[in-house]
Coordinates of C-alpha atoms in Angstrom, one line a residue:
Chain Z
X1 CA 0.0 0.0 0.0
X2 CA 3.1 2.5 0.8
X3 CA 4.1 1.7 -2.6
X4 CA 1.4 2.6 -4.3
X5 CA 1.1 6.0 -2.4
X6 CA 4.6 6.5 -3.1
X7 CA 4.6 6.1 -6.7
X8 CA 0.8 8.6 -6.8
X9 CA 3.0 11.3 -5.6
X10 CA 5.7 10.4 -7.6
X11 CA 3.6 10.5 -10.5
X12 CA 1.8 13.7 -8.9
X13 CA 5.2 15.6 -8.9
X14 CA 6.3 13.9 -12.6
X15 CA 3.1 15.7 -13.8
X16 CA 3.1 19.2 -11.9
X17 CA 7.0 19.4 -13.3
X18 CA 5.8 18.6 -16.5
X19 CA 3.3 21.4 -16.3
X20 CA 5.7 23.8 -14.7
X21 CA 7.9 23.1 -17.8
X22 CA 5.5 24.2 -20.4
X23 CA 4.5 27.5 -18.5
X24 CA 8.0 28.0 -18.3
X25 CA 8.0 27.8 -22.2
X26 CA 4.8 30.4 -22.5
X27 CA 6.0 32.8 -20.3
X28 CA 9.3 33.1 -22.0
X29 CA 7.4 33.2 -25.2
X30 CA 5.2 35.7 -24.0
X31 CA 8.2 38.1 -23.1
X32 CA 9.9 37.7 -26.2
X33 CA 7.1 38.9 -28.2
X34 CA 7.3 42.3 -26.8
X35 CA 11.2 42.6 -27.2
X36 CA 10.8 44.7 -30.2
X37 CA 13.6 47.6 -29.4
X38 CA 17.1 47.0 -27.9
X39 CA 17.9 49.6 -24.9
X40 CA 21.3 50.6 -26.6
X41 CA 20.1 50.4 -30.5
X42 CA 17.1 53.4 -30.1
X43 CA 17.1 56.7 -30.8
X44 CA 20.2 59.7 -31.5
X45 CA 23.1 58.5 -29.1
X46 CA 23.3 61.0 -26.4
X47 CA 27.1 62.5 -26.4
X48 CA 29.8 60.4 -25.0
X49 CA 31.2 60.1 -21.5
X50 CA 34.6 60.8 -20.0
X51 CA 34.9 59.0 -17.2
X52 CA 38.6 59.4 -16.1
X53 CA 38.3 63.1 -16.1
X54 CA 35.3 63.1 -13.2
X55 CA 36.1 59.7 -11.4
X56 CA 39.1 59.3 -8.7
X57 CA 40.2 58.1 -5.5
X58 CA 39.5 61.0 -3.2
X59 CA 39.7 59.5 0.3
X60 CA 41.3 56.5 2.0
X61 CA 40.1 55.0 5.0
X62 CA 42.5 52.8 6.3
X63 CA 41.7 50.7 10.1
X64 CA 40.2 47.6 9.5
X65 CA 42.7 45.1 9.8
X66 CA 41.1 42.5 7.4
X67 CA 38.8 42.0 4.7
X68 CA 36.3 44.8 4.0
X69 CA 32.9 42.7 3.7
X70 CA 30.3 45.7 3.3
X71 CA 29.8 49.1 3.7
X72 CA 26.9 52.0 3.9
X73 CA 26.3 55.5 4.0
X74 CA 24.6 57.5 6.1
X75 CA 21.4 59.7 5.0
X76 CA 23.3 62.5 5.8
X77 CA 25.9 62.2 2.7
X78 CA 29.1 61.7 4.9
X79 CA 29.3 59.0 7.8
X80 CA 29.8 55.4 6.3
X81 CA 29.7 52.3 8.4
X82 CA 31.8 49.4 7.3
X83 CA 31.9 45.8 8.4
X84 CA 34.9 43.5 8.4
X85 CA 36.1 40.0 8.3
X86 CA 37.8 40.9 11.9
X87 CA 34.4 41.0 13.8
X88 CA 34.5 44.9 13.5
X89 CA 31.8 47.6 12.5
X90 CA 33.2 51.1 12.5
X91 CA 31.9 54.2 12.0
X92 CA 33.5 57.2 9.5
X93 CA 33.3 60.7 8.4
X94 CA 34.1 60.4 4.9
X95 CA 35.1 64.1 4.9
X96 CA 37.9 64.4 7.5
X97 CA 38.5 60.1 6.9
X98 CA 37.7 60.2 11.1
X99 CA 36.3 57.3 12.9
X100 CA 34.1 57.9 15.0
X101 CA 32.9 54.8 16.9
X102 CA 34.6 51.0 16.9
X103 CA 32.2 47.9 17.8
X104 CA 33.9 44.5 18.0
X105 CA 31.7 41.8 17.5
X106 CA 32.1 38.0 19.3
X107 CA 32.4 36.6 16.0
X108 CA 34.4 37.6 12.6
X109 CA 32.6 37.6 9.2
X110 CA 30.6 40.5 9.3
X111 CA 29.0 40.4 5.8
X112 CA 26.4 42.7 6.1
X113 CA 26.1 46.1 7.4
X114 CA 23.3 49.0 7.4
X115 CA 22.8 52.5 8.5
X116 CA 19.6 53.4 10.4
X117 CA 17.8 56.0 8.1
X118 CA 17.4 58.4 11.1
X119 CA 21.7 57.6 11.1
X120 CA 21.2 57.3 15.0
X121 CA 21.9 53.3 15.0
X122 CA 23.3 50.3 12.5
X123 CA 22.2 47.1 12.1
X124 CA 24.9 44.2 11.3
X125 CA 25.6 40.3 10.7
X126 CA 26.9 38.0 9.2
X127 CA 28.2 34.1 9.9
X128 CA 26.8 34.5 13.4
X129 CA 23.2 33.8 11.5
X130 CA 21.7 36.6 13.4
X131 CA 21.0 40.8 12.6
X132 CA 21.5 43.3 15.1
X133 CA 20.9 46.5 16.1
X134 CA 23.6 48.9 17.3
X135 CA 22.8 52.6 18.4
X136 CA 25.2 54.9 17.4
X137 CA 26.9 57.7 20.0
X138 CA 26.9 60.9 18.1
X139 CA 30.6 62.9 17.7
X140 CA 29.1 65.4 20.1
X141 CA 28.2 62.8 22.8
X142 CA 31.9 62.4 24.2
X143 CA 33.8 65.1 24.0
X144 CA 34.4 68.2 21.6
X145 CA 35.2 68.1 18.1
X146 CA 37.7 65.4 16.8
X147 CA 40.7 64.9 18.5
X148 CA 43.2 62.4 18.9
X149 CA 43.4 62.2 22.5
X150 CA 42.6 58.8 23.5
X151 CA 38.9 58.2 25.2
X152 CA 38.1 57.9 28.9
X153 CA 37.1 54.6 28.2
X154 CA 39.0 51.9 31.0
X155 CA 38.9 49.0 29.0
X156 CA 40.6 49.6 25.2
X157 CA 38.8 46.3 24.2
X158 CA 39.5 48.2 20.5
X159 CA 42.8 47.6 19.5
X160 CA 42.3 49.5 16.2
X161 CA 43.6 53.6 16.3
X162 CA 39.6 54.6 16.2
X163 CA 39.5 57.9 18.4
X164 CA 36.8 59.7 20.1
X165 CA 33.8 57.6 20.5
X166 CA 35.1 54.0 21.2
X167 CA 32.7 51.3 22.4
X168 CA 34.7 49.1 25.0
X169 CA 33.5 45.6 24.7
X170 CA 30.9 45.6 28.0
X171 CA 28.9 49.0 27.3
X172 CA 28.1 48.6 23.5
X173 CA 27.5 44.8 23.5
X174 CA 24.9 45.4 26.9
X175 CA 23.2 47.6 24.1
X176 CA 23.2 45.0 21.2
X177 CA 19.6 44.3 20.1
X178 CA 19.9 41.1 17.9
X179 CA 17.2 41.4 15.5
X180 CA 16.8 39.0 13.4
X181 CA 17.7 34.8 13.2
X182 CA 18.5 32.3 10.7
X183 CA 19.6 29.2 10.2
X184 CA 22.3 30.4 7.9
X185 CA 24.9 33.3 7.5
X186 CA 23.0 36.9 6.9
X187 CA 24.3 38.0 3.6
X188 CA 22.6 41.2 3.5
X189 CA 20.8 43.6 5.8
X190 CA 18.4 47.2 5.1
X191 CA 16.2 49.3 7.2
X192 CA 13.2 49.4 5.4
X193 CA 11.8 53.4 5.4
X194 CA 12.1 53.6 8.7
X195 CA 14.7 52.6 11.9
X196 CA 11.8 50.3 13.0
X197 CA 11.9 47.7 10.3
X198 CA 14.9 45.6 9.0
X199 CA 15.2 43.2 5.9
X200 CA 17.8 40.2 5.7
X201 CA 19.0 38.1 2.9
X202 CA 20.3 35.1 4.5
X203 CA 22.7 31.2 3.1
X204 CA 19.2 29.4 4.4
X205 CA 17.9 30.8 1.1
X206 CA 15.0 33.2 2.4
X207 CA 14.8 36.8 3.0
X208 CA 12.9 38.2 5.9
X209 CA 11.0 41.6 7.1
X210 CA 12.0 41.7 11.2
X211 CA 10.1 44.4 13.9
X212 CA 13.3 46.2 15.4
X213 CA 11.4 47.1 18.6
X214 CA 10.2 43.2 19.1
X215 CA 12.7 41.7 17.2
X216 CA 9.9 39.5 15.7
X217 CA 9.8 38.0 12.3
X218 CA 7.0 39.7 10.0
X219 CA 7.5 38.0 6.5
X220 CA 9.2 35.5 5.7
X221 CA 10.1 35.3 1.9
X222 CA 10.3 31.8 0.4
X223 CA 11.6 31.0 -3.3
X224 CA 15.1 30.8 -3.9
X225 CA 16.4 27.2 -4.1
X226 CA 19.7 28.4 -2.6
X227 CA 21.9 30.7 -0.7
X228 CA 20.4 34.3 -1.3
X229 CA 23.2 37.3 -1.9
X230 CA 21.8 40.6 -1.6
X231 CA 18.5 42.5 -1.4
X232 CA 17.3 45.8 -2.1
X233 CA 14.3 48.1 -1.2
X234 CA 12.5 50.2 -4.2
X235 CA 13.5 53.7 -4.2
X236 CA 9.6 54.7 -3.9
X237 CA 9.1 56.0 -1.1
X238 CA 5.5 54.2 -1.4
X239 CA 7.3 50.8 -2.8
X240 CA 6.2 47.9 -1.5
X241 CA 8.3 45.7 -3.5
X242 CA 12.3 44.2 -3.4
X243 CA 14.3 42.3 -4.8
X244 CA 16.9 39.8 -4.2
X245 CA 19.2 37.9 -6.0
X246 CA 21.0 34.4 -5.0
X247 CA 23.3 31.9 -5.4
X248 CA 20.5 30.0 -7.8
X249 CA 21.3 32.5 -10.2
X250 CA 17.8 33.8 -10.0
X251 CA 16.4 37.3 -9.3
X252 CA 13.2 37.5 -7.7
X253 CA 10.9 40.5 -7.1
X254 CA 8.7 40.2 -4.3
X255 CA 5.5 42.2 -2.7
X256 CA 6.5 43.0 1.1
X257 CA 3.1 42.7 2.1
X258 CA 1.8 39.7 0.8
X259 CA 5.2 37.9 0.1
X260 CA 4.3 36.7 -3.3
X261 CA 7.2 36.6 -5.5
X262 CA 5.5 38.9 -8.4
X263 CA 8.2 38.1 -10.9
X264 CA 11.3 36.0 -11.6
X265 CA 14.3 36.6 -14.0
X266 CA 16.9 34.1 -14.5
X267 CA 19.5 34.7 -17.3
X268 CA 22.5 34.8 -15.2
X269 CA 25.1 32.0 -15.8
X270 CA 26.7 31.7 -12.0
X271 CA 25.9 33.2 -9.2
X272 CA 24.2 36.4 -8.3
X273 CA 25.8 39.0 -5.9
X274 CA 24.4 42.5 -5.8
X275 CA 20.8 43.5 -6.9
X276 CA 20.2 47.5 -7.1
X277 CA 17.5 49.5 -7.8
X278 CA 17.9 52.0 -11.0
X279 CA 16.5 55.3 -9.6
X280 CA 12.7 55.1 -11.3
X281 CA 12.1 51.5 -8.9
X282 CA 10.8 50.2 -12.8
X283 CA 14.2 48.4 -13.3
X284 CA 16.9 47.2 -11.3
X285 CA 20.4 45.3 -12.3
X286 CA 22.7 42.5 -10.7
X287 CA 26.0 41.4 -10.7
X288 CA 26.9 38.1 -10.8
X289 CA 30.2 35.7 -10.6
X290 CA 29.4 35.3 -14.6
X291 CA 31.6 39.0 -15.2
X292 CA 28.5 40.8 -16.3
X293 CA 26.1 43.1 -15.3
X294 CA 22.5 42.8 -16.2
X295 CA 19.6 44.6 -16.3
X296 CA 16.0 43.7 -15.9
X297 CA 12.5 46.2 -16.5
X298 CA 10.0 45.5 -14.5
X299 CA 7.5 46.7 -16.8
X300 CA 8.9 44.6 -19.7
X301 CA 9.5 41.6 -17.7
X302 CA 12.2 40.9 -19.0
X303 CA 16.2 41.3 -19.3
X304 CA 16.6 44.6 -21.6
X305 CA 21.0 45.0 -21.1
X306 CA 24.0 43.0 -20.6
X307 CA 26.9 44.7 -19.1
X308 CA 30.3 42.9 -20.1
X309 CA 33.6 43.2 -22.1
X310 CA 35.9 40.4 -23.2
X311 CA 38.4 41.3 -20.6
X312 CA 35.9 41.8 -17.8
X313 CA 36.7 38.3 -16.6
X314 CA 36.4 38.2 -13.3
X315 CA 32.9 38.3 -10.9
X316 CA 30.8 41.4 -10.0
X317 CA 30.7 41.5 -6.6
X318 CA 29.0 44.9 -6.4
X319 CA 27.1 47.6 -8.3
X320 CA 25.4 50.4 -8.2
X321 CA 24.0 53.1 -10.8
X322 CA 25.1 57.0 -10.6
X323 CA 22.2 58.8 -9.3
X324 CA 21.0 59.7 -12.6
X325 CA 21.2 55.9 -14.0
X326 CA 23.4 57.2 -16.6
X327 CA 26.5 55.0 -15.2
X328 CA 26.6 51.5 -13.9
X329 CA 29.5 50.2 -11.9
X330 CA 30.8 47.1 -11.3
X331 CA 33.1 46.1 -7.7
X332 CA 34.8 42.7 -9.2
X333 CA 37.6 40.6 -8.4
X334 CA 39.9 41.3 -10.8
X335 CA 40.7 44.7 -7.8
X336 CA 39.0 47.1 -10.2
X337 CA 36.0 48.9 -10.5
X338 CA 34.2 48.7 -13.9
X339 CA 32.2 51.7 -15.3
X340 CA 29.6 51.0 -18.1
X341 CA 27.2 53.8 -19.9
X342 CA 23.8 52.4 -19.5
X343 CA 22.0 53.4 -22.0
X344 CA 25.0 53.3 -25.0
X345 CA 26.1 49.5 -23.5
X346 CA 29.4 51.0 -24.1
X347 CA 32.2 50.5 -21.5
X348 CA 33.7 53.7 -19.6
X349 CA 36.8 52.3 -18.4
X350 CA 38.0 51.0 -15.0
X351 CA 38.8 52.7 -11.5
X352 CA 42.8 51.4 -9.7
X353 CA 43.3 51.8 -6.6
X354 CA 42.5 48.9 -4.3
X355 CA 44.9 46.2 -3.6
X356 CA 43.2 43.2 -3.5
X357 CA 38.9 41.9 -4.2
X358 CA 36.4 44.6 -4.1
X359 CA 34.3 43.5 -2.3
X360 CA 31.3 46.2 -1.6
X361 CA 29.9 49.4 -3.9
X362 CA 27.8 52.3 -2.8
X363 CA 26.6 55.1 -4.1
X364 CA 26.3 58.3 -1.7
X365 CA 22.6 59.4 -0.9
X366 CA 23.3 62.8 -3.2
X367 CA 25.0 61.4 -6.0
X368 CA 28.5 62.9 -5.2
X369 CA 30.7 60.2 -4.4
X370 CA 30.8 56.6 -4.0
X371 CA 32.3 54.5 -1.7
X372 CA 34.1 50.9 -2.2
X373 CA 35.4 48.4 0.0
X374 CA 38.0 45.5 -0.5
X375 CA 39.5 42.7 1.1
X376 CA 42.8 44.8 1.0
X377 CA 41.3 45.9 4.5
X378 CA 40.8 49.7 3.1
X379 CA 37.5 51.8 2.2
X380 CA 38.2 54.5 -0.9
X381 CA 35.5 57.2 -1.6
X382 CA 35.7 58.1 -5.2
X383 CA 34.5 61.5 -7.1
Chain X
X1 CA 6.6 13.7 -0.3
X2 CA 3.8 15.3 0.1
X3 CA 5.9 18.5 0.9
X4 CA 7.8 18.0 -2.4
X5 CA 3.9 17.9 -4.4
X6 CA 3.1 21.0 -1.8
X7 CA 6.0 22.9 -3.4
X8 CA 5.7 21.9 -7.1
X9 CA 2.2 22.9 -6.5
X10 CA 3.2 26.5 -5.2
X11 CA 5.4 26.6 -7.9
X12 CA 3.0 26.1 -10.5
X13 CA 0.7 28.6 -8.7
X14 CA 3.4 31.0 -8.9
X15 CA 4.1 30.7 -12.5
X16 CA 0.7 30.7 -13.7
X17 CA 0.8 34.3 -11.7
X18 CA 3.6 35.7 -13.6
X19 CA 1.9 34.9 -16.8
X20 CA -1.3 37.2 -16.2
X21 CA 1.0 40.5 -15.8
X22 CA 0.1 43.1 -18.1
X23 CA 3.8 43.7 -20.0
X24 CA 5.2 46.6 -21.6
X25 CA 6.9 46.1 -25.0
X26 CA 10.7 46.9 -25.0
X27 CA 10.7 50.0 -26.9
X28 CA 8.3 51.7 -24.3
X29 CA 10.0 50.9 -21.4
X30 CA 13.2 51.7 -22.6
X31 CA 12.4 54.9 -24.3
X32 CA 11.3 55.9 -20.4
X33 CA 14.5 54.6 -19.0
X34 CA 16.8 56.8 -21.6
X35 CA 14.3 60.3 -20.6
X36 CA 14.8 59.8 -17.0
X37 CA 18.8 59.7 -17.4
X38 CA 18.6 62.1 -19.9
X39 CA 16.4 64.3 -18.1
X40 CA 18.4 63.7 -14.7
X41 CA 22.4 63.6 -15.7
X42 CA 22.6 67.2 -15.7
X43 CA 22.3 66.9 -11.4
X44 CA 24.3 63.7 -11.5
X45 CA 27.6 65.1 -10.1
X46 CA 30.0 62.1 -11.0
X47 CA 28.9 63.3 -14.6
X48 CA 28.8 67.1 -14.1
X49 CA 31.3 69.5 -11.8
X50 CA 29.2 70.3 -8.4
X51 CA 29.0 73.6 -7.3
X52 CA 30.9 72.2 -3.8
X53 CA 32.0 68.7 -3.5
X54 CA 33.2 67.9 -0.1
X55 CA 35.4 65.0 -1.3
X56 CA 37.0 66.8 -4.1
X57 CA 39.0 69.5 -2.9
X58 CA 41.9 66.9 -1.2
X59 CA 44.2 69.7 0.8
X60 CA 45.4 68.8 4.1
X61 CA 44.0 71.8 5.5
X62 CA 40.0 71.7 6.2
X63 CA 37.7 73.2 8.8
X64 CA 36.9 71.2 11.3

């Protein structure tokens, strides 16, 4: 009797595959039909960009002491936070290249980082499976302006030369909030519109919206048949959607309020690692282990650009788009950063600097600068 | 094995969603794409000089 139940849903599943197969087959039908136009082929070519005469290495900000994992700015254009493969998050001013505040974390592989919108906390994680929530002390909370003088702190738990503002290992971990859990390695964190809500991508293969306050679980986003990489908020500020992208080579977009996965795109060859917005919220790009950048329309449902050059060998590891969406660039692993015109397909050129992996890209909120980081241990802020 | 049909169940569900959205041809969307960056590049300041760019001017010397 067993046997004959087992082979039903055998033949159950053999059916529903077959099923799944041919809507597969419509639906990628249905999107050719409207690819009638190529994004680069339309149209008088706007005039051509110089890239090396805008773009270079501005600041350096040099104190972790091993791979830089992730990075993000603050809404107000010049603090970034950055996360490291030594357990630490620390705090900048991009402008004077000052840190401000030092958190060691119990565990190393911090792979995610976020700024809290209202910039007064950050949320982290990483191979410790969990999110949490850090609050920030602001410059003005200790002492003066920034000096060099060391802190009053009595226990240097921070070994790095941070200044003002350091966190001994008691104090800041008493106010640790850990938000969110999974059963794998957080691979990417946001605050949602607000410091009261946080998403995570996490190795277990979900995403998930978390309260901050209760540190409960609000959505839970099931779909990707492995590890997922990154996720990203919509830009509109009455979005309701994200996306993320995964090892599975699959980008999804999902409805935050009902978590249905609304659409799927999968014409990646390896690996996605970074999904970002372009700054309407009707498209969005990803870069993936397979060297090239790609980007998808919401509207079209489908992919309308593919972002590569025969010596772009190497895997994307991070991108982001200029604030206009005129430029896309690429963080790889060949130590470069790639620039592409998005709507010529035509490549820019390609940023020096770092020493080693890029490993994290991010615009700044106004557009002036961007930040990468690298497992050469440094941050640079390019403009 | 009942979860496996439960899932290749959802999955069907799921694409048999994605089929009913209303799609935009290519031409459309793209067109919309190029106006926003060409309407927006002239305030994209790794494209144009900023009046004041805190990161640009690299002396050692800066208020504090």
């Amino acid at each position: 009797m067993a046997g004959n139940k087992n082979a039903s849903h055998v033949d159950t599943i053999e059916s529903l595959k077959k099923e799944a197969e041919q809507l597969r087959k419509k639906l990628q039908e249905d999107r050719k039909n409207l690819n009638d136009a190529e994004l680069f082929a339309m149209g008088k070519k706007p005039e051509t960009l110089n890239l090396s005469f805008q773009v270079r290495c501005r600041r350096i900000l040099k104190g972790h002491t091993s791979k830089v994992l992730d990075m993000d700015w603050s809404l107000d254009k010049r603090r970034i936070v950055s996360s490291s493969q030594d357990g630490k998050i620390l705090v900048w001013d991009a402008f004077t290249t000052n840190k401000e505040q030092a958190i060691s974390l119990p565990t190393t592989w911090v792979n995610a980082c976020a700024y809290a919108p209202s910039g007064g906390s950050i949320a982290c994680g990483g191979l410790d499976n969990k999110c949490s929530v850090f609050p920030l002390h602001s410059a003005t909370s200790t002492s003066g302006s920034g000096g060099t003088t060391s802190s009053s702190s009595n226990k240097p738990a921070v070994t790095s030369s941070a200044g003002q503002g350091d966190s001994t290992a008691g104090t800041i971990m008493q106010q640790r909030k850990v938000v969110a859990m999974h059963t794998s390695y957080i691979s990417a964190c946001t605050f949602t519109h607000s410091d009261y809500q946080i998403l995570t991508a996490s190795g277990d293969s979900t995403c998930a919206l978390w309260d901050v306050e209760s540190s409960q679980l609000l959505q839970s986003f099931h779909g990707h048949q492995s590890d997922v990489m990154d996720a990203a908020l919509s830009p509109c500020e009455t979005g309701n959607l994200f996306i993320s992208g995964g090892c599975d080579k699959t980008a999804y977009v999902w409805d935050m309020r009902t978590a249905k996965c609304v659409q799927s795109f999968q014409t990646h060859d390896s690996d996605i690692n970074s999904v970002r917005w372009f700054p309407t919220g009707e498209a969005f790009a990803t870069g993936s282990d397979d060297a090239t950048i790609r980007m998808y329309d919401l509207r079209a449902d489908r992919e309308i650009a593919c972002f590569s050059k025969d010596s772009v060998i190497f895997g994307v590891n991070s991108i982001d788009f200029s604030v206009s969406g005129r430029m896309i660039f690429g963080a790889c692993n060949d130590y470069l950063v790639h620039a592409w015109d998005t709507i010529r397909g035509v490549k820019l050129g390609a940023l020096f600097g770092h020493e080693n992996r890029v490993s994290c890209l991010k615009m700044s909120p106004d557009g002036t600068a961007f930040c990468t980081g690298s497992w050469d241990s440094t941050l640079r802020v390019w403009a | 094995m009942n979860h496996a049909v439960q899932n290749a169940q959802k999955l069907l569900d799921e694409l048999r969603y994605h089929l009913t959205i209303e799609r935009v041809p290519v031409s459309k969307a793209a067109t919309d794409l190029r106006n926003y960056v060409l309407d927006n590049q002239g305030r994209d300041f790794l494209l144009v000089k900023p009046p004041d760019n805190p990161f640009k001017p690299k002396s050692s010397c800066m208020f504090l």
